[in-house]
Coordinates of C-alpha atoms and ligand atoms in Angstrom, one line a residue:
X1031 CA -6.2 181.6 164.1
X1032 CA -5.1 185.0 163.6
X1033 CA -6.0 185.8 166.7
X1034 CA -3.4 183.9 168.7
X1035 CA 0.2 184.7 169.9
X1036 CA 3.0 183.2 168.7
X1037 CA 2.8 180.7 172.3
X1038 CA -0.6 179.5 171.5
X1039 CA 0.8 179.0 167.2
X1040 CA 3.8 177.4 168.4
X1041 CA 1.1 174.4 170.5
X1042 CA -0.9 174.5 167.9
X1043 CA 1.9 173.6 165.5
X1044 CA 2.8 171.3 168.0
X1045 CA -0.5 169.4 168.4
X1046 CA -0.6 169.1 164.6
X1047 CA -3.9 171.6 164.6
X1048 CA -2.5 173.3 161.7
X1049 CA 0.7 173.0 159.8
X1050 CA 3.0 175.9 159.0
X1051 CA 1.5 176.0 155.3
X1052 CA -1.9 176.1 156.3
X1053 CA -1.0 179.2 158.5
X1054 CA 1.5 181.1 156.6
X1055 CA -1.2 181.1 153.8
X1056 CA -4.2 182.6 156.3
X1057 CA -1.4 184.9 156.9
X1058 CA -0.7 185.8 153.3
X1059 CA -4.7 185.7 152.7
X1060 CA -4.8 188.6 155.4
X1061 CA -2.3 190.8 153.5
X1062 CA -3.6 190.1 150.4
X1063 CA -7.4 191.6 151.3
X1064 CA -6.4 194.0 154.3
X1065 CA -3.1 195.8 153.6
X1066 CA -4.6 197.6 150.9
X1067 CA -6.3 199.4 153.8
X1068 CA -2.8 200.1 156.1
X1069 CA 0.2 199.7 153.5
X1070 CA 2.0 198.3 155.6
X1071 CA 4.2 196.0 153.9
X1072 CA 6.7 197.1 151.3
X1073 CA 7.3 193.9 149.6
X1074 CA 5.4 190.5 150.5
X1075 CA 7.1 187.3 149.6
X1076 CA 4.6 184.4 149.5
X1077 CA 6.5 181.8 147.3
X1078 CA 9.6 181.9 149.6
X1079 CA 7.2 182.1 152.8
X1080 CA 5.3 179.5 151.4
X1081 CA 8.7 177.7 150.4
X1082 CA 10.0 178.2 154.2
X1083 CA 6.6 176.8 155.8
X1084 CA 7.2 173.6 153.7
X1085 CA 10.3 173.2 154.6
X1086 CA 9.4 174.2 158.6
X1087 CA 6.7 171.3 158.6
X1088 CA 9.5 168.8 157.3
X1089 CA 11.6 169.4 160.0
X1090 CA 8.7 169.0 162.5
X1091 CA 7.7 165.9 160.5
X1092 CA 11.9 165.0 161.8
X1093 CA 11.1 165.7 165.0
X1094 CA 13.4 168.8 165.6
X1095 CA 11.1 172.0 165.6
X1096 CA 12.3 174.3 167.9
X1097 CA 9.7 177.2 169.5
X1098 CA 9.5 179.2 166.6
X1099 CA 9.3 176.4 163.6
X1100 CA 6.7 177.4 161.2
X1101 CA 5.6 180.5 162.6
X1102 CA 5.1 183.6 160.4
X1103 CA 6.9 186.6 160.7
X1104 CA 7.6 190.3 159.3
X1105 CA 10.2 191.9 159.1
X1106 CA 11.2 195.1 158.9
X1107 CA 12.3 196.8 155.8
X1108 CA 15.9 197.6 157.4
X1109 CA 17.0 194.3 157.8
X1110 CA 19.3 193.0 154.5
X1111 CA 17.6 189.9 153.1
X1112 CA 19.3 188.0 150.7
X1113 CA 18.0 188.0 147.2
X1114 CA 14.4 190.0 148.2
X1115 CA 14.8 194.0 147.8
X1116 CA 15.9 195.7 150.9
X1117 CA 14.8 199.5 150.4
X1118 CA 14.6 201.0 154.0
X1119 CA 12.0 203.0 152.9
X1120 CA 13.7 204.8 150.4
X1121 CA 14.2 205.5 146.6
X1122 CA 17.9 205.2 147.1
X1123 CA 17.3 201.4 147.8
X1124 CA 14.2 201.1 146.0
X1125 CA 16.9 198.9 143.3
X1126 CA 18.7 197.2 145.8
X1127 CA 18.3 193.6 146.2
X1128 CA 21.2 192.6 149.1
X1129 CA 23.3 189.5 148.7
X1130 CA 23.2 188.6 152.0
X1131 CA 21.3 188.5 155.1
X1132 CA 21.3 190.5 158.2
X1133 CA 23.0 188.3 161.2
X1134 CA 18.8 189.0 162.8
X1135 CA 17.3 187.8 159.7
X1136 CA 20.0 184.6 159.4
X1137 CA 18.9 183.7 163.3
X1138 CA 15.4 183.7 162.7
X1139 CA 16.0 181.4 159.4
X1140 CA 17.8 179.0 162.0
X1141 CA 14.7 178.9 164.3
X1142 CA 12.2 177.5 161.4
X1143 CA 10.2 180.6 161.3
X1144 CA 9.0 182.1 157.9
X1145 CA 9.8 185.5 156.8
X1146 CA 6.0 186.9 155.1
X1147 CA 7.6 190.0 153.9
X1148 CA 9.0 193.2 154.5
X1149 CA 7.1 195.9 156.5
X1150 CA 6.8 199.6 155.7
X1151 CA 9.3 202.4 157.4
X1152 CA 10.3 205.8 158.0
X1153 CA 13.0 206.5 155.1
X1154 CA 16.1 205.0 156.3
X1155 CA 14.4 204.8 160.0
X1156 CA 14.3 209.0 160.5
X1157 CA 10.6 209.8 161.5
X1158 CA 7.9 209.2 163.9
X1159 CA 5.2 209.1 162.1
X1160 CA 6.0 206.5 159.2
X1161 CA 5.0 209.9 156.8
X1162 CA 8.9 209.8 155.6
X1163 CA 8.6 206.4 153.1
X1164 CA 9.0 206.5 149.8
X1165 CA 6.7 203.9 149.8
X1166 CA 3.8 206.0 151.5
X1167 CA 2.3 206.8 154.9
X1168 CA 1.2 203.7 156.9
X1169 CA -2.2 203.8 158.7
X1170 CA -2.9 203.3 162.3
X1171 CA -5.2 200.1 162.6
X1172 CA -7.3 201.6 165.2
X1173 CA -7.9 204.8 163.4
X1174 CA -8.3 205.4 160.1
X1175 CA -5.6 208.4 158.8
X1176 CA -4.5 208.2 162.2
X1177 CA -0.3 207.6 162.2
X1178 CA 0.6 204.2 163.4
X1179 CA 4.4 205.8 164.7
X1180 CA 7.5 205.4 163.3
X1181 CA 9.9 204.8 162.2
X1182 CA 8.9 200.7 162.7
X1183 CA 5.1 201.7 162.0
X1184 CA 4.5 199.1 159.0
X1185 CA 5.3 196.2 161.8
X1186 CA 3.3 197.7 164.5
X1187 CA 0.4 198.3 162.3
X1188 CA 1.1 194.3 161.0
X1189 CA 0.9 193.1 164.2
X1190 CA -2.0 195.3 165.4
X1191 CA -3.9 194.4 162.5
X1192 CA -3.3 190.5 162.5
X1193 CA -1.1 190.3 159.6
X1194 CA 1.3 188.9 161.2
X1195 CA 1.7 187.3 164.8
X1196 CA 4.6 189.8 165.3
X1197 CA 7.5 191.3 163.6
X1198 CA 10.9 193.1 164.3
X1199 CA 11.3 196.4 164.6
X1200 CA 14.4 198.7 165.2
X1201 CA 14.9 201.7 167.8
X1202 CA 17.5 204.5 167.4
X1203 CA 15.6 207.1 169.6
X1204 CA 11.6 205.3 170.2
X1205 CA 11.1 203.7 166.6
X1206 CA 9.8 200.5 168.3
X1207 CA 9.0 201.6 171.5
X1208 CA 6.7 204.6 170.4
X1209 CA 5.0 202.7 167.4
X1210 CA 3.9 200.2 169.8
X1211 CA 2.6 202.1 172.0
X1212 CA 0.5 204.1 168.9
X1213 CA -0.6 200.6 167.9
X1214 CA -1.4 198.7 171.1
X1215 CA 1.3 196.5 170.6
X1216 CA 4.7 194.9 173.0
X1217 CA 8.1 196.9 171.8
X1218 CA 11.3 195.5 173.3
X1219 CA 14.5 197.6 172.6
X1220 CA 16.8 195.6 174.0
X1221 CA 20.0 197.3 175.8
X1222 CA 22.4 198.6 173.1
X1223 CA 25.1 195.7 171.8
X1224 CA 22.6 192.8 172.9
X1225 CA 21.5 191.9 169.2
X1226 CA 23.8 192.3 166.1
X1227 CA 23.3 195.2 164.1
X1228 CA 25.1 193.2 161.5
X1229 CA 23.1 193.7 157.9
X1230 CA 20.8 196.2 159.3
X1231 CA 21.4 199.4 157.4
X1232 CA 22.7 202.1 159.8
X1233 CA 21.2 204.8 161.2
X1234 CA 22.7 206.2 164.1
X1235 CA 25.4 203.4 164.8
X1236 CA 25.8 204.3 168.7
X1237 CA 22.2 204.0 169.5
X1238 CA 20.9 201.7 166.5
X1239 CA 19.3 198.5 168.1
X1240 CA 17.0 196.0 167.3
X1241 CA 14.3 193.9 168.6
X1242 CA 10.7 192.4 168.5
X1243 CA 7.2 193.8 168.4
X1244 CA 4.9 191.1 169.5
X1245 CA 1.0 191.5 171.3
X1246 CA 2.5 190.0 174.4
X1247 CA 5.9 189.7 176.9
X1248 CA 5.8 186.3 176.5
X1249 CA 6.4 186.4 172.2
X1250 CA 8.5 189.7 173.1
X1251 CA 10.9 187.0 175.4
X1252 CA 10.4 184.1 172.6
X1253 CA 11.7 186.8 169.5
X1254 CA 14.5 187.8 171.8
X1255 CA 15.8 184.3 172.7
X1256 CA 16.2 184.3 169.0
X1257 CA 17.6 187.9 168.4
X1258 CA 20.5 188.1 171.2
X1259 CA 24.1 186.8 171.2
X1260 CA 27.6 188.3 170.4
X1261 CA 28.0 188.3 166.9
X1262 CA 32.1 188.8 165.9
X1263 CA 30.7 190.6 162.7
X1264 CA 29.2 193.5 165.2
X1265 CA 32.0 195.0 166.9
X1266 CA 29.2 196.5 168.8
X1267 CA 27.7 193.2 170.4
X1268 CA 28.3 192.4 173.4
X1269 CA 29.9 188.7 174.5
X1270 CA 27.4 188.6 177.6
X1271 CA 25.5 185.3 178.0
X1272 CA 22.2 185.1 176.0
X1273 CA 19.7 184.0 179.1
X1274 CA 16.5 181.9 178.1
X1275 CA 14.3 185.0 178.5
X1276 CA 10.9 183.3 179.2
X1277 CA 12.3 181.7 182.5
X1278 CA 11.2 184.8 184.4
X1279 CA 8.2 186.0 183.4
X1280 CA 6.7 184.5 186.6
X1281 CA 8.4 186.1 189.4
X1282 CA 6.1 188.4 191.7
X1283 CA 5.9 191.1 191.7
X1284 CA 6.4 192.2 195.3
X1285 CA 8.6 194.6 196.6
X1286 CA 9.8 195.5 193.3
X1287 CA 10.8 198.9 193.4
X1288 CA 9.5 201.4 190.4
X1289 CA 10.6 204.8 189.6
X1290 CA 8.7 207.4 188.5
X1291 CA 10.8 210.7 187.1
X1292 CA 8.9 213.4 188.1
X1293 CA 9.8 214.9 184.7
X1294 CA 7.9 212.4 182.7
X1295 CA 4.8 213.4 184.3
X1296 CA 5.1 217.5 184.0
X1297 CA 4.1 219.9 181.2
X1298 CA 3.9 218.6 177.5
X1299 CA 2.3 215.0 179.0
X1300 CA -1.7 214.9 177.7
X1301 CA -4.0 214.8 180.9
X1302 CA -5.6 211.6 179.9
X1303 CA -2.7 209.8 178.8
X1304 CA -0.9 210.3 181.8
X1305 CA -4.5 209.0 183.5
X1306 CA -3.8 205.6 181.9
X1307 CA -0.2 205.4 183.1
X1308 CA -0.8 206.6 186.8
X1309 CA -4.2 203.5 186.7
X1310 CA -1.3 201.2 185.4
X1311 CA 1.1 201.9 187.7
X1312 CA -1.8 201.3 190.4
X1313 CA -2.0 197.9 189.1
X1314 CA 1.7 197.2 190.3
X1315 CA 0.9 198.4 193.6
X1316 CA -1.8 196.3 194.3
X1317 CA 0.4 193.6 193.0
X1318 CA 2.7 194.4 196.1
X1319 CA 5.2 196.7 194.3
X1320 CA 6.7 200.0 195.7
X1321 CA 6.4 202.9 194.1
X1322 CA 8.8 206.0 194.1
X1323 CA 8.9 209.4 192.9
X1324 CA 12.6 209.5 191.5
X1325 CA 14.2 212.8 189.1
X1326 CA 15.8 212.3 186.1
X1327 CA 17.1 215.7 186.0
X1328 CA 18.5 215.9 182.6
X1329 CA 15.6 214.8 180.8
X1330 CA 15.0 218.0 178.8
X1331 CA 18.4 217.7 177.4
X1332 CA 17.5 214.1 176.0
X1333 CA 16.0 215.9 172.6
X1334 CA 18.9 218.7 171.8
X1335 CA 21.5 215.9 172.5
X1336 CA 19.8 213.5 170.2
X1337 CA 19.2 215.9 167.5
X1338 CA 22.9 216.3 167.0
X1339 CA 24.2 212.4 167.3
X1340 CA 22.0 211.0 165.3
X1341 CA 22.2 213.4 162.2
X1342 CA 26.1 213.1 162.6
X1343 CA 26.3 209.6 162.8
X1344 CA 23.6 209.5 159.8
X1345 CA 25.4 211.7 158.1
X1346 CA 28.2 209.6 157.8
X1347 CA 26.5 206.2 157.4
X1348 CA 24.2 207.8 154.7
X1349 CA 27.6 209.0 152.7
X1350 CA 28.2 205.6 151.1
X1351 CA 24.6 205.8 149.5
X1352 CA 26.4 207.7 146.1
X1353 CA 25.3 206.7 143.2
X1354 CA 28.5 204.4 142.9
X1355 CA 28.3 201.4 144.7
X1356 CA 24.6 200.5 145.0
X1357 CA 21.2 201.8 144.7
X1358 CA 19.5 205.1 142.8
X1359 CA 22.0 205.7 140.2
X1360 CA 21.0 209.1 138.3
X1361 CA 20.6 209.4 134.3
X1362 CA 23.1 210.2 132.1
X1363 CA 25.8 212.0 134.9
X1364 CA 28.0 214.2 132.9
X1365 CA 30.6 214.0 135.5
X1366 CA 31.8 211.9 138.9
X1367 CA 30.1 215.3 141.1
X1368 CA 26.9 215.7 138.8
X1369 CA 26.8 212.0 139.4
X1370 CA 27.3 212.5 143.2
X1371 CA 24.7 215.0 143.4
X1372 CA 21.7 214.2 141.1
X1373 CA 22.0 210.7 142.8
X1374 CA 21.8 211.9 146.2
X1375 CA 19.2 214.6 145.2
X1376 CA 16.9 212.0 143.8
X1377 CA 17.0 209.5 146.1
X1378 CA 16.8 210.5 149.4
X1379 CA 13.9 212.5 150.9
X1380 CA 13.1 216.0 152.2
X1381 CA 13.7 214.7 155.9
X1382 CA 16.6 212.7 155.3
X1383 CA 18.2 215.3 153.9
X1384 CA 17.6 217.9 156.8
X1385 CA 19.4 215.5 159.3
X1386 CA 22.3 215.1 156.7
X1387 CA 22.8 218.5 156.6
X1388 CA 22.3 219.0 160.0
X1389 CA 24.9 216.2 161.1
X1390 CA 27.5 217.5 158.8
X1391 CA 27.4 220.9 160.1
X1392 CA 27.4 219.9 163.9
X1393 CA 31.0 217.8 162.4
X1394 CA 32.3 220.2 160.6
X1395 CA 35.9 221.5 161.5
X1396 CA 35.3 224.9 163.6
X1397 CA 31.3 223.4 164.8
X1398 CA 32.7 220.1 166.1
X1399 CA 33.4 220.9 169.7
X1400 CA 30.3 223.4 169.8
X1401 CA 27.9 220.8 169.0
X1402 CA 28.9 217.0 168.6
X1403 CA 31.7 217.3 171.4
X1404 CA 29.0 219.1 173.8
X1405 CA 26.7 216.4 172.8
X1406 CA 28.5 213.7 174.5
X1407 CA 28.7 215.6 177.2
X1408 CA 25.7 215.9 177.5
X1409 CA 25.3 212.0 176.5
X1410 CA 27.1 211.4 179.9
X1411 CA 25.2 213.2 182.1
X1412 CA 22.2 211.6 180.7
X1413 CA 23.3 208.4 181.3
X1414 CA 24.8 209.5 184.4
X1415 CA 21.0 210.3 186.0
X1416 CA 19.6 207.0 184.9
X1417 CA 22.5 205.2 187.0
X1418 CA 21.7 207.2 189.7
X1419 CA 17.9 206.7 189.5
X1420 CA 19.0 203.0 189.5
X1421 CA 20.9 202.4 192.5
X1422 CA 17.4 203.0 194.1
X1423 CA 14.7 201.4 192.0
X1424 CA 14.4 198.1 189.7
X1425 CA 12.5 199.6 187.3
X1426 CA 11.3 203.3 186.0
X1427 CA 8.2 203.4 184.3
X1428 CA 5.9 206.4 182.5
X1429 CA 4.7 207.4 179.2
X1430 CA 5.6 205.8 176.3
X1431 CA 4.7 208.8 173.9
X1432 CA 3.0 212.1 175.1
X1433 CA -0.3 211.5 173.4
X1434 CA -1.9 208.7 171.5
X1435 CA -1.2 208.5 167.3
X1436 CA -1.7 212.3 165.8
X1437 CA -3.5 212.5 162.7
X1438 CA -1.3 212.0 159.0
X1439 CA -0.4 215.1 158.2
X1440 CA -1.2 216.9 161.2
X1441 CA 3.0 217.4 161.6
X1442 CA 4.6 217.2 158.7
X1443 CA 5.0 221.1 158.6
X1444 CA 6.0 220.9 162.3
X1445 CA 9.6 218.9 162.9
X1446 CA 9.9 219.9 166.5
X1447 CA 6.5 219.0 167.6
X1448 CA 7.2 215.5 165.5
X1449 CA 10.4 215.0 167.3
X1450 CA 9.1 215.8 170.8
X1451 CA 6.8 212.8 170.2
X1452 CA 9.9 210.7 171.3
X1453 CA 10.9 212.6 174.4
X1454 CA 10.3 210.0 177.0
X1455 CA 12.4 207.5 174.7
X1456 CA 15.1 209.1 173.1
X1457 CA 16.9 209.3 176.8
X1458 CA 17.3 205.5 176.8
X1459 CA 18.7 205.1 173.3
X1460 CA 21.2 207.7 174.7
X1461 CA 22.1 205.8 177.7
X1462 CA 21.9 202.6 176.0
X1463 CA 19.4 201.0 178.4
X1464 CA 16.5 198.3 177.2
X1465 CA 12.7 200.0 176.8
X1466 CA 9.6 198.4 176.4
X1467 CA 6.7 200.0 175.6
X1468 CA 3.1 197.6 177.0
X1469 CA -0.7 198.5 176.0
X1470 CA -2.1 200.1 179.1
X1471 CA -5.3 201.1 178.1
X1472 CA -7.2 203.6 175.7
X1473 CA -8.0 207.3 175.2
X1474 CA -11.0 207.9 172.9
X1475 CA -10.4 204.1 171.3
X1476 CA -6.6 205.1 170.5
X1477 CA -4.2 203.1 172.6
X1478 CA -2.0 203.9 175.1
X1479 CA 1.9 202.4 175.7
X1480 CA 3.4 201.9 179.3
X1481 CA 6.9 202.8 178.8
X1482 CA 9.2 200.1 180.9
X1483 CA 13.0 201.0 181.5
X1484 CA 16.0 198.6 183.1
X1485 CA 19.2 198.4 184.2
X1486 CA 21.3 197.2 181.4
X1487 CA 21.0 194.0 180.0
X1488 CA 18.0 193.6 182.4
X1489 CA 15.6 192.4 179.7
X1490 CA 14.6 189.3 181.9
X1491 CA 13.2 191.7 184.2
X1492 CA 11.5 194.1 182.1
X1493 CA 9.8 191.0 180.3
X1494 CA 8.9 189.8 183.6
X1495 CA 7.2 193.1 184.8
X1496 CA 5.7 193.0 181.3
X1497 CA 3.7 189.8 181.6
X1498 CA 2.7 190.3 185.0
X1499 CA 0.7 193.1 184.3
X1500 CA -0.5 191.1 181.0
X1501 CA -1.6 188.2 183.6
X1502 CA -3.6 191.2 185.5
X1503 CA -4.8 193.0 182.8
X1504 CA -6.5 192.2 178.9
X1505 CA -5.5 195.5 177.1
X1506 CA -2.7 194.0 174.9
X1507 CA -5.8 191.5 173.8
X1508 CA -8.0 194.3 172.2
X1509 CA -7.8 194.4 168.6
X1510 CA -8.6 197.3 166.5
X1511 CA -12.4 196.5 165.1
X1512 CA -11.7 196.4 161.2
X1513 CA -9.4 193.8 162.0
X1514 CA -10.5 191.1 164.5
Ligands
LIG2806 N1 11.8 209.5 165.7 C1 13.2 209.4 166.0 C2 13.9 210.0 164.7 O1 13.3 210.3 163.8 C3 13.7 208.0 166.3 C4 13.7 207.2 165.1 C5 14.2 205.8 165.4 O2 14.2 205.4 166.5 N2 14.7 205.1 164.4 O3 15.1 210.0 164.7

């Protein structure tokens, strides 16, 4: 059973095979006797999963399940869920159990789905590795102490492992996109305002976006029919008609025009992973498409620009974390700045404090236009190239991630090497475009990610490309061998 993709658990459901209690407990039977191995859930909930398949099979009994009714999902540990703690990775919300749900977490309770638990992340989503929890590094499925990527590495490490037929994640410069390629998963990041960021705690609010980490395009389409709309509680969202994403995944794929940015495929790339990608990108051609050597020039600027939004805008989201209103609260303060201080001291981590201090020196009065005003310069001309490189291609495709996962530990002591791990996706968070990151094969039994890029709001046509190659090729069927 655990085996199957949401599709074939949705028929199943369907044809009365199983019912959504029988699988949500095989589920919950999985985590019980294999997450010991990957920690990759932070907090499992089986009475209210159990609770929501009962209730799922009722409404089937009533004739109205929709596609997702009774299937089992994770969710990531960012998302507010109401009553069930919400820590996003950290000690400073290690206490905090929200009173409401995220608008994503709401929209999946709609579709009859069941939430099996939270999954493990990088401490408020900053890291690449999963390393920066509270809760503890994450293993890679495939390798043992191998990273599974971050910061969504508990749900790409669920859904690698079977724990869970797939889960959401969140991207702010790779965190699905490089995670799934780590774990031989599917990683949607959706184009920036297409899902509501409403109850997902904040990162980096201008490049913050969520979306679904499945084992194939088709789920990846199925999650995001869920996860898109406007939603007047994200100012951010974007009123653009939500289209039934799986109505594409058919069209051929001839003539489409691909772009490959020269600089994707230069120094810093490992020879064999790039191998994979170039063997990939030969499947398209056979299956008619045209291929096209296109320049992003700006693409070493994607890092340096990155590095400065996101710590500002973090450093500014993180502010109302103070002891005061909710979460770590220090022991006996002796005044309102001891408070302040202790409170922040003890609950956040050695990384999330870097990019706090970081942001709040790049906006600091006298630093401002040096860094965060250059920035989104910078942020233009970024953006400006990938237009560009679109008015000649449909899609632009290359690495996910530079290598396959690293080793725990092996970059802790190394934040520059960790951050370049996101180099081919930080660009798109920048320039607000949708990413997808597709298993494309293997390098010493660690997999590799295709990295897919589109216009905006071309998610229909990313999925599309997505399942084609998933018709042509089984690499997003391998499972990691401790867990088939
Ligand atoms: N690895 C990047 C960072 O640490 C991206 C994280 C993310 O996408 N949330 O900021």
């Amino acid at each position: 059973m655990h085996n199957k993709t949401i599709a074939e658990l949705s028929a199943g459901l369907k044809a009365g095979e199983f019912s959504s209690v029988e699988l949500t407990q095989s589920y919950l039977d999985r985590i019980n006797s294999l997450d010991e191995q990957l920690n990759s859930f932070i907090t499992v909930t089986p009475e209210l999963a159990l609770e929501q398949a009962k209730q799922a099979d009722e409404q089937r009994a009533a004739g109205n399940a929709g596609i997702l009714n009774g299937i089992p999902l994770a969710q990531k540990d960012i998302f507010c869920t109401k009553g069930v703690k919400t820590s996003c990775g950290s000690k400073m919300l290690d206490p905090f159990i929200s009173p409401y749900n995220a608008t994503t977490i709401n929209k999946f309770n709609d579709s009859g789905s069941v939430m099996l638990g939270k999954t493990n992340m990088d401490e408020f989503a900053m890291g690449s590795s999963n390393e920066t929890s509270w809760y503890g590094a994450v293993q890679n499925p495939w390798r043992k102490n191998a990273v599974p990527g971050g910061s969504s590495g508990g749900s790409a490490a669920a859904v690698a492992a079977r724990l869970a037929p797939a889960a959401t994640g969140t991207d702010t410069g790779g965190s699905i996109r490089q995670p799934a390629s780590f774990c031989g998963i599917t990683g949607l990041k959706p184009t920036y305002g297409r899902v509501s960021r409403y109850g997902m705690i904040a990162f980096a609010s201008s490049l913050d976006q969520a979306g679904p980490m499945t084992r194939t395009a088709e789920d990846a389409a199925l999650m995001l029919n869920v996860m898109a709309g406007f939603d007047p509680r994200d100012s951010t969202s974007v009123e653009e008609t939500v289209p039934d994403y799986t109505a594409n995944l058919n069209d051929s794929m001839a003539g489409l025009k691909i772009g490959l940015p020269k600089e994707y495929f230069s120094e810093g790339l490992d020879d064999a992973v790039a191998k994979v990608i170039e063997s990939a990108v030969k499947e398209y051609e056979k299956m008619g498409a045209v291929i096209k050597e296109i320049s992003l020039p700006t693409s070493n600027l994607a890092v340096p620009t990155y590095y400065i939004i996101a710590p500002s805008e973090c450093s500014s989201n993180l502010s109302r974390m103070d002891g005061v209103r909710f979460g770590h609260r220090c022991e006996d303060p002796k005044d309102l700045n001891d408070l302040y201080i202790r409170s922040r001291g003890e609950g956040f981590g050695t990384e999330v404090k870097r990019r706090i201090l970081v942001g709040t020196y790049a906006l600091s009065e006298g630093f401002y236009d040096a860094y965060y005003v250059k920035a989104q310069k910078t942020r233009r001309l970024i953006t400006n190239d990938f237009n560009q490189a679109f008015a000649d291609v449909d899609v632009i495709m290359g690495p996910a991630a530079p290598s396959t996962a690293f080793n725990i530990g092996e970059l802790t002591d190394d934040p520059i090497t960790m951050y370049l791990s996101d180099i081919y996706t930080i660009a798109v968070n920048l320039a607000g475009l949708p990413g997808m990151s597709i298993p494309a094969g293997f390098v010493n039994d660690m997999p590799v990610g295709l990295q897919l890029i589109g216009k905006h709001f071309a998610e229909s046509k990313l999925l599309n490309v997505a399942h084609q190659f998933q018709q042509a090729t089984d690499w997003h069927t391998k499972a990691p061998a401790a867990f088939k």
